[in-house]
mmCIF file of C-alpha atoms in Angstrom:
data_model
loop_
_atom_site.group_PDB
_atom_site.id
_atom_site.type_symbol
_atom_site.label_atom_id
_atom_site.label_comp_id
_atom_site.label_asym_id
_atom_site.label_seq_id
_atom_site.Cartn_x
_atom_site.Cartn_y
_atom_site.Cartn_z
ATOM 1 C CA PHE A 1 -11.274 17.871 61.302
ATOM 2 C CA GLU A 2 -10.126 17.642 65.010
ATOM 3 C CA TYR A 3 -8.973 14.034 64.157
ATOM 4 C CA PHE A 4 -6.853 15.185 61.606
ATOM 5 C CA ASN A 5 -6.008 18.658 63.392
ATOM 6 C CA ASP A 6 -5.884 20.505 59.878
ATOM 7 C CA VAL A 7 -7.750 20.838 56.550
ATOM 8 C CA VAL A 8 -7.259 17.172 54.958
ATOM 9 C CA TYR A 9 -7.027 18.243 51.017
ATOM 10 C CA ASN A 10 -6.680 22.062 49.487
ATOM 11 C CA LYS A 11 -7.232 22.179 45.792
ATOM 12 C CA ILE A 12 -3.968 22.800 43.923
ATOM 13 C CA THR A 13 -4.783 24.955 40.489
ATOM 14 C CA LEU A 14 -2.641 24.562 37.379
ATOM 15 C CA PHE A 15 -0.757 28.038 38.065
ATOM 16 C CA ASP A 16 0.162 26.645 41.453
ATOM 17 C CA ALA A 17 1.290 23.136 40.241
ATOM 18 C CA ILE A 18 3.440 24.889 37.628
ATOM 19 C CA TYR A 19 4.813 28.045 39.242
ATOM 20 C CA LYS A 20 4.828 27.247 43.038
ATOM 21 C CA LEU A 21 5.301 23.642 43.160
ATOM 22 C CA GLY A 22 7.157 23.107 40.160
ATOM 23 C CA VAL A 23 5.391 19.575 39.549
ATOM 24 C CA LEU A 24 4.186 20.559 35.718
ATOM 25 C CA CYS A 25 6.243 22.538 32.897
ATOM 26 C CA GLU A 26 5.357 25.820 31.967
ATOM 27 C CA TYR A 27 3.582 25.955 28.225
ATOM 28 C CA ASP A 28 2.735 28.444 25.506
ATOM 29 C CA TYR A 29 -0.513 27.996 24.428
ATOM 30 C CA HIS A 30 -1.162 28.680 20.601
ATOM 31 C CA LEU A 31 -4.946 29.021 19.648
ATOM 32 C CA ILE A 32 -5.629 28.067 16.093
ATOM 33 C CA HIS A 33 -9.025 29.422 14.941
ATOM 34 C CA VAL A 34 -10.742 28.213 11.991
ATOM 35 C CA ASN A 35 -14.081 28.604 10.477
ATOM 36 C CA LEU A 36 -16.683 25.689 9.015
ATOM 37 C CA ASP A 37 -17.079 25.760 5.070
ATOM 38 C CA ASN A 38 -20.436 26.362 3.746
ATOM 39 C CA GLU A 39 -20.960 22.609 3.226
ATOM 40 C CA GLU A 40 -19.922 22.092 7.247
ATOM 41 C CA LEU A 41 -22.388 24.970 8.183
ATOM 42 C CA GLU A 42 -25.271 23.387 6.530
ATOM 43 C CA LYS A 43 -24.748 19.951 7.934
ATOM 44 C CA TYR A 44 -23.962 22.062 11.470
ATOM 45 C CA ASP A 45 -27.232 23.850 11.405
ATOM 46 C CA SER A 46 -29.485 20.873 10.098
ATOM 47 C CA LEU A 47 -28.003 18.600 13.045
ATOM 48 C CA SER A 48 -28.614 21.634 15.784
ATOM 49 C CA ARG A 49 -32.175 22.281 14.374
ATOM 50 C CA GLN A 50 -32.864 18.571 14.936
ATOM 51 C CA ILE A 51 -31.197 18.567 18.526
ATOM 52 C CA ILE A 52 -33.399 21.682 19.521
ATOM 53 C CA GLN A 53 -36.510 19.828 18.114
ATOM 54 C CA LYS A 54 -35.738 16.552 20.170
ATOM 55 C CA THR A 55 -34.863 18.328 23.270
ATOM 56 C CA ALA A 56 -38.491 20.370 23.114
ATOM 57 C CA MET A 57 -40.079 17.024 22.632
ATOM 58 C CA LYS A 58 -37.845 15.497 25.642
ATOM 59 C CA LYS A 59 -39.535 18.247 27.905
ATOM 60 C CA LYS A 60 -42.714 17.094 27.303
ATOM 61 C CA ASP A 61 -41.827 13.233 27.364
ATOM 62 C CA LYS A 62 -39.237 12.995 30.227
ATOM 63 C CA TYR A 63 -38.986 9.325 30.444
ATOM 64 C CA ASN A 64 -38.680 8.541 26.729
ATOM 65 C CA ILE A 65 -35.364 7.013 26.617
ATOM 66 C CA SER A 66 -35.417 6.752 22.591
ATOM 67 C CA LEU A 67 -35.464 10.670 22.335
ATOM 68 C CA ASP A 68 -32.182 10.528 24.839
ATOM 69 C CA LYS A 69 -30.469 8.437 22.310
ATOM 70 C CA ALA A 70 -31.942 10.248 19.177
ATOM 71 C CA ILE A 71 -30.441 13.364 20.708
ATOM 72 C CA GLN A 72 -26.912 11.833 21.893
ATOM 73 C CA ARG A 73 -26.571 10.772 18.284
ATOM 74 C CA LEU A 74 -27.143 14.025 17.057
ATOM 75 C CA ALA A 75 -24.972 15.462 19.192
ATOM 76 C CA GLU A 76 -22.012 13.083 18.369
ATOM 77 C CA LYS A 77 -22.553 13.875 14.883
ATOM 78 C CA ARG A 78 -22.704 17.483 15.472
ATOM 79 C CA ALA A 79 -19.390 17.137 17.367
ATOM 80 C CA ASN A 80 -17.522 15.167 14.688
ATOM 81 C CA ILE A 81 -18.297 18.194 12.366
ATOM 82 C CA ILE A 82 -16.375 20.282 14.722
ATOM 83 C CA LYS A 83 -13.573 17.401 15.200
ATOM 84 C CA ASN A 84 -12.968 17.128 11.538
ATOM 85 C CA CYS A 85 -13.363 20.296 10.524
ATOM 86 C CA LYS A 86 -11.570 20.580 6.759
ATOM 87 C CA ALA A 87 -9.860 23.976 7.588
ATOM 88 C CA LYS A 88 -7.577 22.246 10.186
ATOM 89 C CA LEU A 89 -5.335 20.439 7.944
ATOM 90 C CA PRO A 90 -3.720 23.401 6.162
ATOM 91 C CA LYS A 91 -3.228 24.919 9.576
ATOM 92 C CA LEU A 92 -1.712 21.621 10.548
ATOM 93 C CA ALA A 93 0.835 21.753 7.458
ATOM 94 C CA GLU A 94 1.928 25.115 8.772
ATOM 95 C CA ILE A 95 2.387 24.131 12.359
ATOM 96 C CA VAL A 96 4.452 20.684 11.297
ATOM 97 C CA GLN A 97 6.924 23.036 9.396
ATOM 98 C CA LYS A 98 7.563 24.531 12.941
ATOM 99 C CA ILE A 99 8.034 21.582 14.986
ATOM 100 C CA LYS A 100 9.718 18.978 12.759
ATOM 101 C CA GLU A 101 12.589 18.955 15.062
ATOM 102 C CA ASP A 102 10.538 18.442 18.426
ATOM 103 C CA ARG A 103 8.976 15.573 20.057
ATOM 104 C CA SER A 104 5.371 15.909 19.217
ATOM 105 C CA LEU A 105 2.039 14.167 20.117
ATOM 106 C CA ILE A 106 -0.963 15.013 17.386
ATOM 107 C CA PHE A 107 -4.294 13.885 18.416
ATOM 108 C CA VAL A 108 -6.420 12.910 15.962
ATOM 109 C CA SER A 109 -9.747 11.314 14.999
ATOM 110 C CA PRO A 110 -9.813 8.164 13.113
ATOM 111 C CA GLU A 111 -11.135 10.192 10.079
ATOM 112 C CA GLN A 112 -8.262 12.593 10.374
ATOM 113 C CA ARG A 113 -5.302 9.919 10.675
ATOM 114 C CA GLU A 114 -4.633 8.808 6.932
ATOM 115 C CA LYS A 115 -4.481 12.679 5.853
ATOM 116 C CA VAL A 116 -2.668 13.942 8.780
ATOM 117 C CA ILE A 117 -0.007 11.091 8.296
ATOM 118 C CA GLU A 118 0.413 12.103 4.941
ATOM 119 C CA LEU A 119 1.491 15.785 6.033
ATOM 120 C CA VAL A 120 3.842 14.469 8.869
ATOM 121 C CA LYS A 121 5.479 11.565 6.564
ATOM 122 C CA PRO A 122 7.855 13.366 4.609
ATOM 123 C CA LEU A 123 8.911 15.676 7.249
ATOM 124 C CA MET A 124 9.333 13.827 10.575
ATOM 125 C CA ARG A 125 10.112 10.138 11.622
ATOM 126 C CA PHE A 126 6.840 9.089 12.973
ATOM 127 C CA HIS A 127 4.640 6.284 14.080
ATOM 128 C CA GLN A 128 1.183 6.071 14.743
ATOM 129 C CA TYR A 129 -0.509 4.847 18.400
ATOM 130 C CA THR A 130 -3.773 3.452 17.754
ATOM 131 C CA TYR A 131 -5.970 0.565 19.225
ATOM 132 C CA SER A 132 -5.307 -1.439 16.201
ATOM 133 C CA GLU A 133 -1.584 -1.953 17.230
ATOM 134 C CA LYS A 134 -0.715 -4.834 19.236
ATOM 135 C CA THR A 135 0.488 -4.012 22.725
ATOM 136 C CA ASN A 136 3.933 -4.843 22.047
ATOM 137 C CA ILE A 137 4.056 -2.516 19.098
ATOM 138 C CA ARG A 138 2.424 0.356 21.123
ATOM 139 C CA SER A 139 5.038 -0.300 23.764
ATOM 140 C CA GLU A 140 8.078 -0.133 21.380
ATOM 141 C CA THR A 141 6.643 3.144 19.873
ATOM 142 C CA LEU A 142 6.733 4.875 23.433
ATOM 143 C CA GLU A 143 10.073 3.631 23.913
ATOM 144 C CA ASN A 144 11.687 4.630 20.699
ATOM 145 C CA PHE A 145 9.703 8.252 21.145
ATOM 146 C CA LYS A 146 11.484 8.507 24.746
ATOM 147 C CA LYS A 147 15.065 7.446 23.204
ATOM 148 C CA GLY A 148 14.328 10.140 20.102
ATOM 149 C CA PHE A 149 14.304 7.343 17.446
ATOM 150 C CA ILE A 150 11.141 8.723 16.537
ATOM 151 C CA LYS A 151 10.231 12.383 16.582
ATOM 152 C CA CYS A 152 6.328 12.449 16.382
ATOM 153 C CA ILE A 153 3.252 10.220 17.900
ATOM 154 C CA VAL A 154 -0.109 10.554 15.658
ATOM 155 C CA ALA A 155 -2.180 9.398 18.570
ATOM 156 C CA ILE A 156 -5.997 8.323 18.341
ATOM 157 C CA LYS A 157 -7.387 8.576 21.872
ATOM 158 C CA CYS A 158 -5.859 5.774 23.495
ATOM 159 C CA LEU A 159 -3.011 7.737 24.343
ATOM 160 C CA ASN A 160 -4.932 9.837 26.591
ATOM 161 C CA GLU A 161 -4.971 7.490 29.753
ATOM 162 C CA GLY A 162 -2.525 6.440 31.858
ATOM 163 C CA LEU A 163 0.886 6.866 29.526
ATOM 164 C CA ASP A 164 3.814 8.473 30.491
ATOM 165 C CA VAL A 165 5.624 10.746 27.852
ATOM 166 C CA PRO A 166 7.558 13.191 29.635
ATOM 167 C CA SER A 167 9.810 14.059 26.998
ATOM 168 C CA ALA A 168 6.955 15.078 24.685
ATOM 169 C CA ASN A 169 7.426 18.818 24.319
ATOM 170 C CA VAL A 170 4.793 19.731 21.684
ATOM 171 C CA GLY A 171 1.280 18.760 21.454
ATOM 172 C CA VAL A 172 -1.278 19.306 18.473
ATOM 173 C CA LEU A 173 -4.913 18.769 19.494
ATOM 174 C CA MET A 174 -6.655 18.088 16.385
ATOM 175 C CA SER A 175 -9.774 16.515 17.502
ATOM 176 C CA SER A 176 -10.632 17.950 20.936
ATOM 177 C CA SER A 177 -14.163 16.682 21.791
ATOM 178 C CA GLY A 178 -15.052 19.312 24.384
ATOM 179 C CA ASN A 179 -14.862 16.735 26.852
ATOM 180 C CA PRO A 180 -13.103 18.237 29.888
ATOM 181 C CA ARG A 181 -11.507 15.082 31.199
ATOM 182 C CA GLU A 182 -10.238 14.132 27.759
ATOM 183 C CA PHE A 183 -8.743 17.802 27.488
ATOM 184 C CA ILE A 184 -7.234 17.384 31.053
ATOM 185 C CA GLN A 185 -5.817 14.031 30.195
ATOM 186 C CA ARG A 186 -4.189 15.530 27.179
ATOM 187 C CA ARG A 187 -2.803 18.411 28.723
ATOM 188 C CA GLY A 188 -1.489 16.215 31.205
ATOM 189 C CA ARG A 189 0.577 14.081 28.674
ATOM 190 C CA LEU A 190 2.183 17.508 27.634
ATOM 191 C CA LEU A 191 2.922 19.031 31.004
ATOM 192 C CA ARG A 192 5.089 16.470 32.602
ATOM 193 C CA THR A 193 8.599 17.472 33.651
ATOM 194 C CA ASP A 194 11.564 16.440 31.923
ATOM 195 C CA PRO A 195 15.414 17.284 32.580
ATOM 196 C CA LEU A 196 15.415 17.776 28.837
ATOM 197 C CA LYS A 197 12.452 20.061 28.482
ATOM 198 C CA LYS A 198 12.414 23.578 29.314
ATOM 199 C CA TYR A 199 8.737 24.138 28.509
ATOM 200 C CA ALA A 200 6.031 23.024 26.053
ATOM 201 C CA ASP A 201 4.100 24.187 22.999
ATOM 202 C CA ILE A 202 0.359 23.272 22.964
ATOM 203 C CA TYR A 203 -1.704 23.844 19.701
ATOM 204 C CA ASP A 204 -5.486 23.686 20.027
ATOM 205 C CA PHE A 205 -7.663 24.280 17.315
ATOM 206 C CA PHE A 206 -10.924 26.241 17.879
ATOM 207 C CA VAL A 207 -13.582 25.884 15.287
ATOM 208 C CA THR A 208 -16.425 28.193 14.856
ATOM 209 C CA PRO A 209 -19.363 28.607 12.581
ATOM 210 C CA SER A 210 -19.983 32.268 11.047
ATOM 211 C CA LYS A 211 -20.701 35.236 13.106
ATOM 212 C CA GLU A 212 -23.907 35.224 11.300
ATOM 213 C CA PHE A 213 -24.694 31.739 12.214
ATOM 214 C CA ILE A 214 -23.641 32.343 16.247
ATOM 215 C CA GLU A 215 -25.825 35.434 16.126
ATOM 216 C CA SER A 216 -28.627 33.436 14.673
ATOM 217 C CA SER A 217 -28.947 31.019 17.580
ATOM 218 C CA GLU A 218 -28.808 30.981 21.298
ATOM 219 C CA ASP A 219 -27.614 27.271 20.966
ATOM 220 C CA TYR A 220 -24.688 28.237 18.806
ATOM 221 C CA LYS A 221 -23.779 30.995 21.536
ATOM 222 C CA ASN A 222 -24.241 28.520 24.242
ATOM 223 C CA GLN A 223 -21.694 26.144 22.499
ATOM 224 C CA ILE A 224 -19.257 28.618 21.780
ATOM 225 C CA SER A 225 -19.253 30.315 25.105
ATOM 226 C CA LYS A 226 -18.507 26.787 26.757
ATOM 227 C CA GLU A 227 -15.465 26.201 24.396
ATOM 228 C CA LEU A 228 -14.312 29.591 25.262
ATOM 229 C CA LEU A 229 -14.582 29.110 29.080
ATOM 230 C CA ARG A 230 -11.984 25.941 28.778
ATOM 231 C CA ILE A 231 -10.007 28.072 26.590
ATOM 232 C CA ASP A 232 -9.829 30.963 29.092
ATOM 233 C CA GLU A 233 -9.146 28.841 31.903
ATOM 234 C CA PHE A 234 -6.158 27.393 30.046
ATOM 235 C CA SER A 235 -4.624 30.673 28.834
ATOM 236 C CA LYS A 236 -4.230 32.019 32.298
ATOM 237 C CA SER A 237 -1.436 29.819 33.172
ATOM 238 C CA ALA A 238 0.252 30.110 29.900
ATOM 239 C CA ARG A 239 3.601 31.815 29.451
ATOM 240 C CA ASN A 240 2.166 33.999 26.918
ATOM 241 C CA GLU A 241 -0.892 34.843 28.880
ATOM 242 C CA LEU A 242 -0.631 38.447 27.974
ATOM 243 C CA ALA A 243 -0.680 37.837 23.951
ATOM 244 C CA LEU A 244 -3.334 35.165 24.359
ATOM 245 C CA SER A 245 -5.928 37.528 25.919
ATOM 246 C CA LYS A 246 -5.240 40.150 23.305
ATOM 247 C CA GLU A 247 -5.807 37.174 20.637
ATOM 248 C CA LEU A 248 -8.927 35.995 22.382
ATOM 249 C CA LYS A 249 -10.698 39.402 22.774
ATOM 250 C CA ALA A 250 -10.318 39.771 18.798
ATOM 251 C CA ILE A 251 -11.666 36.449 18.290
ATOM 252 C CA LYS A 252 -14.894 37.132 20.222
ATOM 253 C CA ILE A 253 -15.498 40.550 18.576
ATOM 254 C CA SER A 254 -14.932 38.636 15.117
ATOM 255 C CA ILE A 255 -17.379 35.827 15.954
ATOM 256 C CA GLY A 256 -19.967 38.134 18.083
ATOM 257 C CA VAL A 257 -19.602 36.797 21.467
#
């Protein structure tokens, strides 16, 4: 500190970046709460029980790498049930009606891609953005989006990293993995400032089992609590924070956390 005469680094919060420094745009945060259906609940519950069982075995056998891999595979399968929850699609249909004149990024899983495209195709000029497209096609897609020739990009993961699309003013997070880094990257795509963008709208799906399932297991409560921490943090810097806080309170009561 003596060499530099002062503090070298101060952490900049999301709130500061938006409302004090003006380097990110303001946003409204729309939380879309949906539930797993009975079939999804059964699969979710079965995988959760297997994870708990394997985790207990791991405590007695700390150096068993095969158990680590087994737990990871089970956790990924369980996460995919949340990502691909069937109840998301009817809600997306409602959202698309609202955003068809905007410039939108819709983040999907590979399993969701075709069904999402079916919903978007009749209403918006769109293009998909995936690893299966050649580099020149992906570059052309971004350029057409910036110029307004297409209104929507349906993206799988590869749009997370390092790409600049400041003209996007709507984001729909259909397949959030719960990974904080992924969420921050997607958020960053949408909060870039642009002369034509007053603010951004972000639609984020929050998937839960039933209240009875959550109350039956500390593991479920922990999973939901982690997700709620992320949601709480992002809500605090939103333009609609007050309405969100009331909505979140009602959701927490409804699911018993």
